[in-house]
Amino acid sequence: MTWDIFCRVVDNFGDIGVSWRLARSLAVDHRQQVRLFVDDWDALRRLLPMAPTAAVPWSASGVTVLPWSQAECAPQVAEVVIEAFGCHLPPAYLAAMRSAAPPPRWINLEYLSAEDWIEDCHGLPSPDPATGLAKFFFFPGFTARTGGLIREPQVLARRDAAQAPHGRTAWLADHPMPDDVLAARWISLFAYDNPALPRRLADWSEGASPVALWVPEGRALRSVSAWLGGAPLAVGQSRRAGALTVCALPFLSMDEYDRLLAVCEVNFVRGEDSFVRAQWAARPFVWQAYPQAEGAHLVKLEAFLARYCKGLDSEAAGALRRLWADWNGAATHAVPWADFHAALPALERHARRWCDRLSATDGLVERLVKSSEHEVK
Ligand code: TRH
């Protein structure tokens, strides 16, 4: 089938990250013909630095990436059209969809949520008032009655390879840091600005056991660097504060970021895509939900925790819930690292079980292809 995916970048990397991951998997893993229209070429280049500097049609991994303007005059319409996150298709493209026979299958890819109501809305059509065409809602989620999660066929094997005994030595060969970090507890950090960060850094630096904190370039690295004091920490450098060694990484390629999540013992992730990737890494993680007005993100946080904590012993679940509340600005009092630290063995076993359970069903791309094949043919 032919697919057109439309992505407008609101902010950060999640919109383009999810859209690219979907496009790539459709093309590489399912041999579909895919075009990805993007409105923000700079954001695309941040994630895919090999893209040309000028916004011109470009192909990678079997996907044709096009600037948004290419869909604004006399566009050819694909058999399946994906509007990522309700981004509003260009009027000329909508007009072409209306006159296409048969009309394309039009799918609105929604944001991920663990809330129950998405099961009732996933897959439902809604008539578009302007064109009269049906637009289908596709909700990523954690259960069989949702759209699932993007999981490329090779992701778990690549994780296992990264977690093999030589995995960390191999990582250090590619990202050189002082040798003694090998013996530390490895933690990765990707976060929005977070008032709880100084508390965590103080815990690790004052702790009894060494911690290596791996931080890709961006907001979190700037915050950690400010906390350390002195000259800003540059990519490739490390700096020590008590038991804590901060290791500054470049902004990694998506596959290398997956590898970082796999080699660390705890991952701090955020938003949507890194949150899912941490679950494939099958290691304990701490999620910072994308902050939304009126605490809407806390509802999403609780919905996920309610699912995730099932089957976890009450002590470990309590430690996880307290730390996540603190990390998301919802704790009533300061939360020490020690409880979470003590729960790590139980959390590690649980993370593996959770990953195994999620990966026993079709991923999002498989569900999307199967449902679209059924409708288009
Ligand atoms: O960047 P984000 O905060 O994106 C957010 C969310 O998607 C949110 O739901 C949405 O509303 C908002 O954007 C507009 O976090 P997220 O979703 O984890 O996306 C980050 C992407 O960046 C993800 O694909 C992983 C990738 N990444 C790398 O490729 N290399 C890196 O070094 C790092 C740290 C991330």
Coordinates of C-alpha atoms and ligand atoms in Angstrom, one line a residue:
M1 CA 0.0 0.0 0.0
T2 CA 1.0 3.6 -0.4
W3 CA 1.1 5.7 2.8
D4 CA 1.4 9.5 3.4
I5 CA 2.2 10.5 7.0
F6 CA 1.8 14.2 8.0
C7 CA 3.7 15.6 11.0
R8 CA 3.7 19.1 12.4
V9 CA 6.2 19.6 15.2
V10 CA 4.5 21.2 18.2
D11 CA 7.7 21.2 20.3
N12 CA 10.4 18.9 21.4
F13 CA 11.1 15.6 19.6
G14 CA 8.1 13.4 20.2
D15 CA 6.0 14.4 17.2
I16 CA 8.8 13.9 14.7
G17 CA 10.2 11.0 16.7
V18 CA 7.0 8.9 16.6
S19 CA 6.2 9.9 13.0
W20 CA 9.7 8.9 11.8
R21 CA 9.7 5.7 13.7
L22 CA 6.3 4.8 12.3
A23 CA 7.3 5.7 8.7
R24 CA 10.6 3.8 9.0
S25 CA 9.0 0.7 10.3
L26 CA 6.2 0.7 7.7
A27 CA 8.9 0.9 5.0
V28 CA 11.6 -1.3 6.4
D29 CA 9.6 -4.0 8.3
H30 CA 6.4 -4.1 6.2
R31 CA 7.7 -3.1 2.7
Q32 CA 5.1 -0.3 2.4
Q33 CA 5.6 2.7 0.2
V34 CA 5.8 5.7 2.6
R35 CA 6.1 9.4 2.3
L36 CA 6.5 11.6 5.4
F37 CA 5.5 15.3 5.2
V38 CA 7.2 17.5 7.8
D39 CA 6.6 21.1 8.6
D40 CA 9.8 21.7 10.6
W41 CA 12.9 20.7 8.8
D42 CA 15.2 21.8 11.6
A43 CA 13.5 19.5 14.1
L44 CA 13.8 16.7 11.5
R45 CA 17.6 17.4 11.2
R46 CA 18.0 17.3 14.9
L47 CA 16.7 13.8 15.0
L48 CA 18.2 12.8 11.6
P49 CA 21.4 14.9 11.1
M50 CA 22.1 13.2 7.8
A51 CA 19.1 14.9 6.2
P52 CA 20.0 17.7 3.7
T53 CA 20.3 21.2 5.3
A54 CA 17.7 22.6 2.8
A55 CA 14.1 21.4 3.0
V56 CA 14.1 19.3 -0.2
P57 CA 12.7 15.8 -0.9
W58 CA 15.1 13.2 0.6
S59 CA 15.0 9.5 1.1
A60 CA 16.3 7.3 4.0
S61 CA 15.4 3.8 5.1
G62 CA 13.0 3.5 2.3
V63 CA 10.9 6.6 3.4
T64 CA 10.6 9.6 1.2
V65 CA 10.7 12.7 3.4
L66 CA 9.1 15.8 2.0
P67 CA 8.7 19.4 3.2
W68 CA 5.1 20.2 4.1
S69 CA 4.8 22.6 1.1
Q70 CA 5.0 19.7 -1.3
A71 CA 1.5 18.7 -0.2
E72 CA 0.1 22.1 -0.8
C73 CA -0.3 22.1 -4.6
A74 CA -1.7 19.3 -6.8
P75 CA -0.7 16.5 -4.5
Q76 CA -1.0 12.8 -5.4
V77 CA -3.0 11.1 -2.6
A78 CA -1.9 7.8 -1.0
E79 CA -4.1 4.8 -0.2
V80 CA -3.7 5.4 3.6
V81 CA -3.2 8.9 5.0
I82 CA -2.0 9.3 8.6
E83 CA -2.6 12.6 10.3
A84 CA -0.2 12.5 13.2
F85 CA -1.7 14.0 16.4
G86 CA -4.5 15.9 14.8
C87 CA -2.1 18.1 12.8
H88 CA -4.6 19.3 10.2
L89 CA -3.9 18.3 6.6
P90 CA -3.1 20.9 3.9
P91 CA -6.4 22.1 2.2
A92 CA -5.1 21.1 -1.3
Y93 CA -4.4 17.6 0.0
L94 CA -7.8 17.4 1.6
A95 CA -9.4 18.5 -1.7
A96 CA -7.4 15.8 -3.6
M97 CA -8.6 13.2 -1.0
R98 CA -12.2 14.2 -1.6
S99 CA -11.9 13.7 -5.3
A100 CA -9.9 10.4 -5.1
A101 CA -11.8 7.3 -6.1
P102 CA -11.9 5.3 -3.9
P103 CA -11.0 7.8 -1.1
P104 CA -8.0 7.0 1.0
R105 CA -8.3 5.5 4.4
W106 CA -7.8 8.5 6.7
I107 CA -6.3 7.8 10.1
N108 CA -5.7 10.2 13.0
L109 CA -2.9 8.9 15.1
E110 CA -3.5 10.0 18.6
Y111 CA -1.1 10.5 21.6
L112 CA -0.4 7.5 23.8
S113 CA -2.4 7.0 27.0
A114 CA -3.1 4.2 29.4
E115 CA -6.5 5.6 30.3
D116 CA -9.5 3.2 30.0
W117 CA -11.6 5.3 27.7
I118 CA -9.3 5.0 24.8
E119 CA -10.4 1.4 24.4
D120 CA -13.9 2.6 23.6
C121 CA -12.7 5.2 21.1
H122 CA -9.9 3.3 19.3
G123 CA -10.8 2.5 15.7
L124 CA -14.0 4.6 15.6
P125 CA -14.7 6.7 12.5
S126 CA -15.8 10.3 12.7
P127 CA -17.2 12.1 9.6
D128 CA -15.1 15.2 8.7
P129 CA -17.5 18.1 8.3
A130 CA -15.4 19.8 5.6
T131 CA -15.0 16.8 3.2
G132 CA -17.6 14.3 4.4
L133 CA -14.8 11.7 4.5
A134 CA -14.5 9.3 7.5
K135 CA -11.5 9.9 9.7
F136 CA -10.6 6.9 11.9
F137 CA -9.1 7.4 15.4
F138 CA -6.1 5.3 16.2
F139 CA -5.1 5.3 19.8
P140 CA -1.8 3.8 20.8
G141 CA -2.1 2.0 24.1
F142 CA -1.2 -0.9 26.4
T143 CA -4.0 -3.4 25.8
A144 CA -5.3 -5.6 23.0
R145 CA -8.3 -3.2 22.4
T146 CA -6.0 -0.3 21.6
G147 CA -3.5 0.5 18.8
G148 CA -0.6 -0.9 20.8
L149 CA 3.0 0.4 20.9
I150 CA 5.6 0.8 18.2
R151 CA 8.0 -2.2 18.5
E152 CA 10.2 -2.9 15.6
P153 CA 10.9 -6.6 15.1
Q154 CA 14.6 -6.3 16.0
V155 CA 14.3 -4.1 19.1
L156 CA 14.3 -6.8 21.7
A157 CA 17.2 -8.8 20.1
R158 CA 19.3 -5.5 19.9
R159 CA 18.5 -4.9 23.6
D160 CA 19.6 -8.4 24.5
A161 CA 22.9 -7.9 22.6
A162 CA 23.5 -4.6 24.4
Q163 CA 22.8 -6.2 27.8
A164 CA 25.2 -9.1 27.2
P165 CA 28.2 -9.2 29.5
H166 CA 30.5 -7.2 27.2
G167 CA 27.7 -4.6 26.5
R168 CA 29.0 -1.9 28.8
T169 CA 32.6 -2.3 27.8
A170 CA 31.5 -2.0 24.1
W171 CA 29.5 1.2 25.1
L172 CA 32.5 2.7 26.7
A173 CA 34.6 1.9 23.6
D174 CA 32.2 4.0 21.6
H175 CA 31.6 6.7 24.3
P176 CA 34.9 7.0 26.2
M177 CA 34.7 8.0 29.8
P178 CA 37.0 7.3 32.8
D179 CA 37.3 3.5 33.3
D180 CA 36.1 3.5 36.9
V181 CA 32.5 4.3 35.8
L182 CA 32.3 0.6 34.7
A183 CA 31.8 -0.4 38.3
A184 CA 29.1 2.3 39.1
R185 CA 25.4 2.0 38.9
W186 CA 24.4 3.4 35.4
I187 CA 21.5 5.8 35.1
S188 CA 20.3 7.7 32.0
L189 CA 18.6 11.0 32.2
F190 CA 16.3 12.6 29.6
A191 CA 13.9 15.1 31.2
Y192 CA 12.1 18.4 31.0
D193 CA 13.1 21.2 33.4
N194 CA 12.4 19.5 36.8
P195 CA 12.6 21.0 40.3
A196 CA 13.1 17.5 41.7
L197 CA 16.4 17.1 39.8
P198 CA 18.7 18.8 42.4
R199 CA 17.4 16.4 45.1
R200 CA 18.2 13.4 42.9
L201 CA 21.7 14.7 42.1
A202 CA 22.4 15.4 45.8
D203 CA 21.2 11.9 46.7
W204 CA 23.5 10.3 44.2
S205 CA 26.5 12.4 45.0
E206 CA 26.1 11.9 48.8
G207 CA 25.2 8.1 48.4
A208 CA 27.4 5.2 49.5
S209 CA 27.7 3.6 46.1
P210 CA 29.0 5.2 42.9
V211 CA 26.6 6.3 40.2
A212 CA 27.4 7.1 36.6
L213 CA 24.7 9.5 35.2
W214 CA 24.6 9.5 31.4
V215 CA 23.0 12.6 30.0
P216 CA 22.5 13.3 26.3
E217 CA 22.9 16.9 25.2
G218 CA 19.8 19.1 25.8
R219 CA 17.8 20.7 28.7
A220 CA 18.7 18.1 31.2
L221 CA 22.4 18.3 30.6
R222 CA 22.2 22.1 31.0
S223 CA 20.4 21.7 34.3
V224 CA 22.9 19.1 35.6
S225 CA 25.8 21.2 34.5
A226 CA 24.4 24.3 36.3
W227 CA 24.0 22.1 39.5
L228 CA 27.6 20.9 39.2
G229 CA 28.8 24.5 38.8
G230 CA 31.9 25.7 37.0
A231 CA 32.3 25.7 33.2
P232 CA 29.4 24.1 31.3
L233 CA 29.9 20.4 30.8
A234 CA 30.7 19.7 27.1
V235 CA 29.7 16.7 25.1
G236 CA 32.2 13.9 25.8
Q237 CA 33.3 15.3 29.1
S238 CA 32.6 13.8 32.6
R239 CA 32.7 15.5 36.0
R240 CA 32.6 14.1 39.5
A241 CA 30.6 15.3 42.5
G242 CA 31.1 12.9 45.4
A243 CA 29.9 9.4 44.4
L244 CA 28.3 10.8 41.3
T245 CA 30.0 11.0 37.9
V246 CA 28.1 12.9 35.2
C247 CA 28.9 11.7 31.7
A248 CA 27.8 14.2 28.9
L249 CA 26.7 12.5 25.7
P250 CA 25.8 14.0 22.3
F251 CA 22.2 13.9 21.3
L252 CA 22.2 10.3 20.2
S253 CA 20.8 8.6 17.1
M254 CA 17.5 6.8 17.9
D255 CA 19.1 3.4 17.8
E256 CA 22.0 4.5 20.0
Y257 CA 19.6 6.0 22.5
D258 CA 17.9 2.6 22.6
R259 CA 21.3 1.1 23.4
L260 CA 21.9 3.6 26.2
L261 CA 18.5 2.6 27.7
A262 CA 19.5 -1.0 27.5
V263 CA 22.9 -0.7 29.2
C264 CA 21.6 1.5 32.1
E265 CA 20.1 0.0 35.3
V266 CA 17.6 2.9 35.7
N267 CA 16.3 5.2 33.0
F268 CA 14.7 8.6 33.5
V269 CA 12.5 9.2 30.4
R270 CA 9.8 11.7 29.3
G271 CA 7.0 12.4 26.9
E272 CA 5.9 9.5 24.7
D273 CA 8.5 7.9 22.6
S274 CA 11.4 7.6 25.1
F275 CA 8.8 6.4 27.7
V276 CA 7.9 3.5 25.3
R277 CA 11.6 2.7 24.5
A278 CA 12.4 2.4 28.2
Q279 CA 9.8 -0.3 28.4
W280 CA 11.5 -2.3 25.7
A281 CA 14.7 -1.9 27.6
A282 CA 13.1 -3.9 30.4
R283 CA 14.8 -2.0 33.1
P284 CA 13.3 0.1 36.0
F285 CA 12.4 3.6 34.8
V286 CA 11.1 6.9 36.0
W287 CA 8.7 8.7 33.6
Q288 CA 8.2 12.5 33.5
A289 CA 4.9 13.0 31.7
Y290 CA 4.6 15.9 29.2
P291 CA 3.3 18.7 31.5
Q292 CA -0.2 19.7 30.5
A293 CA -2.6 22.4 31.7
E294 CA -4.7 21.7 34.9
G295 CA -2.6 18.6 35.7
A296 CA -4.1 16.6 32.8
H297 CA -0.7 14.7 32.7
L298 CA -1.2 13.5 36.3
V299 CA -4.3 11.7 35.2
K300 CA -2.2 9.9 32.5
L301 CA 0.5 9.2 35.0
E302 CA -2.0 7.6 37.4
A303 CA -3.6 5.6 34.6
F304 CA -0.2 4.2 33.6
L305 CA 0.8 3.5 37.2
A306 CA -2.5 1.6 37.8
R307 CA -1.7 -0.8 35.0
Y308 CA 2.1 -1.0 35.6
C309 CA 1.9 -1.7 39.3
K310 CA -0.4 -4.7 38.9
G311 CA 1.6 -7.8 40.1
L312 CA 4.3 -5.7 41.7
D313 CA 4.8 -6.3 45.5
S314 CA 3.3 -3.5 47.6
E315 CA 6.6 -2.2 49.0
A316 CA 8.2 -1.9 45.5
A317 CA 5.0 -0.4 44.1
G318 CA 5.0 2.2 46.9
A319 CA 8.6 3.2 46.3
L320 CA 7.9 3.5 42.6
R321 CA 4.8 5.6 43.1
R322 CA 6.4 7.9 45.5
L323 CA 9.4 8.6 43.3
W324 CA 7.3 9.1 40.2
A325 CA 5.0 11.5 42.1
D326 CA 8.0 13.5 43.2
W327 CA 9.5 13.5 39.7
N328 CA 6.2 14.8 38.3
G329 CA 5.7 17.5 41.0
A330 CA 2.9 15.7 42.7
A331 CA 4.5 14.5 45.9
T332 CA 3.4 16.0 49.2
H333 CA 6.8 15.7 50.8
A334 CA 10.5 15.2 49.8
V335 CA 11.1 11.6 48.6
P336 CA 14.6 10.1 49.2
W337 CA 16.2 7.8 46.6
A338 CA 16.9 5.1 49.2
D339 CA 13.5 3.4 49.0
F340 CA 13.6 3.2 45.2
H341 CA 17.1 2.0 45.4
A342 CA 16.2 -0.8 47.8
A343 CA 13.3 -1.8 45.5
L344 CA 15.5 -2.1 42.4
P345 CA 15.8 -5.9 42.3
A346 CA 12.0 -6.3 42.5
L347 CA 11.5 -3.5 40.0
E348 CA 14.0 -5.1 37.6
R349 CA 12.2 -8.4 37.6
H350 CA 8.9 -6.6 37.1
A351 CA 10.2 -4.5 34.2
R352 CA 11.2 -7.7 32.4
R353 CA 7.8 -9.3 33.0
W354 CA 6.0 -6.2 31.9
C355 CA 8.0 -6.0 28.7
D356 CA 7.5 -9.7 28.0
R357 CA 3.7 -9.3 28.4
L358 CA 3.6 -6.2 26.2
S359 CA 5.7 -7.8 23.5
A360 CA 3.5 -11.0 23.4
T361 CA 1.0 -9.1 21.2
D362 CA 1.2 -7.3 17.9
G363 CA 2.9 -3.9 17.9
L364 CA 1.3 -0.7 16.7
V365 CA 2.6 -0.9 13.1
E366 CA 1.4 -4.5 12.7
R367 CA -2.1 -3.5 14.0
L368 CA -2.1 -0.5 11.7
V369 CA -1.1 -2.5 8.6
K370 CA -3.6 -5.3 9.3
S371 CA -6.5 -3.0 9.9
S372 CA -5.7 -0.9 6.8
E373 CA -5.1 -3.9 4.5
H374 CA -8.5 -5.1 5.5
E375 CA -10.2 -1.8 4.6
V376 CA -8.2 -0.8 1.6
K377 CA -8.6 -4.1 -0.3
Ligands
TRH1 O1 10.8 15.2 23.1 P1 9.6 14.8 23.9 O2 9.4 15.6 25.1 O3 8.3 14.7 23.1 C1 7.1 15.2 23.5 C2 6.1 14.1 23.7 O4 6.0 13.3 22.6 C3 4.7 14.7 24.0 O5 3.8 13.7 24.1 C4 4.3 15.6 22.9 O6 3.1 16.2 23.2 C5 5.4 16.6 22.8 O7 6.6 16.0 22.5 C6 5.1 17.6 21.7 O8 9.9 13.3 24.4 P2 9.7 11.9 23.6 O9 8.3 11.6 23.2 O10 10.4 10.9 24.4 O11 10.6 12.1 22.3 C7 12.0 12.2 22.3 C8 12.5 11.5 21.1 O12 13.9 11.8 21.0 C9 12.4 10.0 21.1 O13 12.1 9.6 19.8 C10 13.8 9.5 21.5 C11 14.6 10.6 20.8 N1 16.0 10.8 21.4 C12 17.1 10.5 20.6 O14 16.9 10.1 19.4 N2 18.3 10.7 21.0 C13 18.6 11.1 22.3 O15 19.7 11.3 22.7 C14 17.4 11.4 23.1 C15 17.7 11.9 24.6 C16 16.2 11.2 22.6

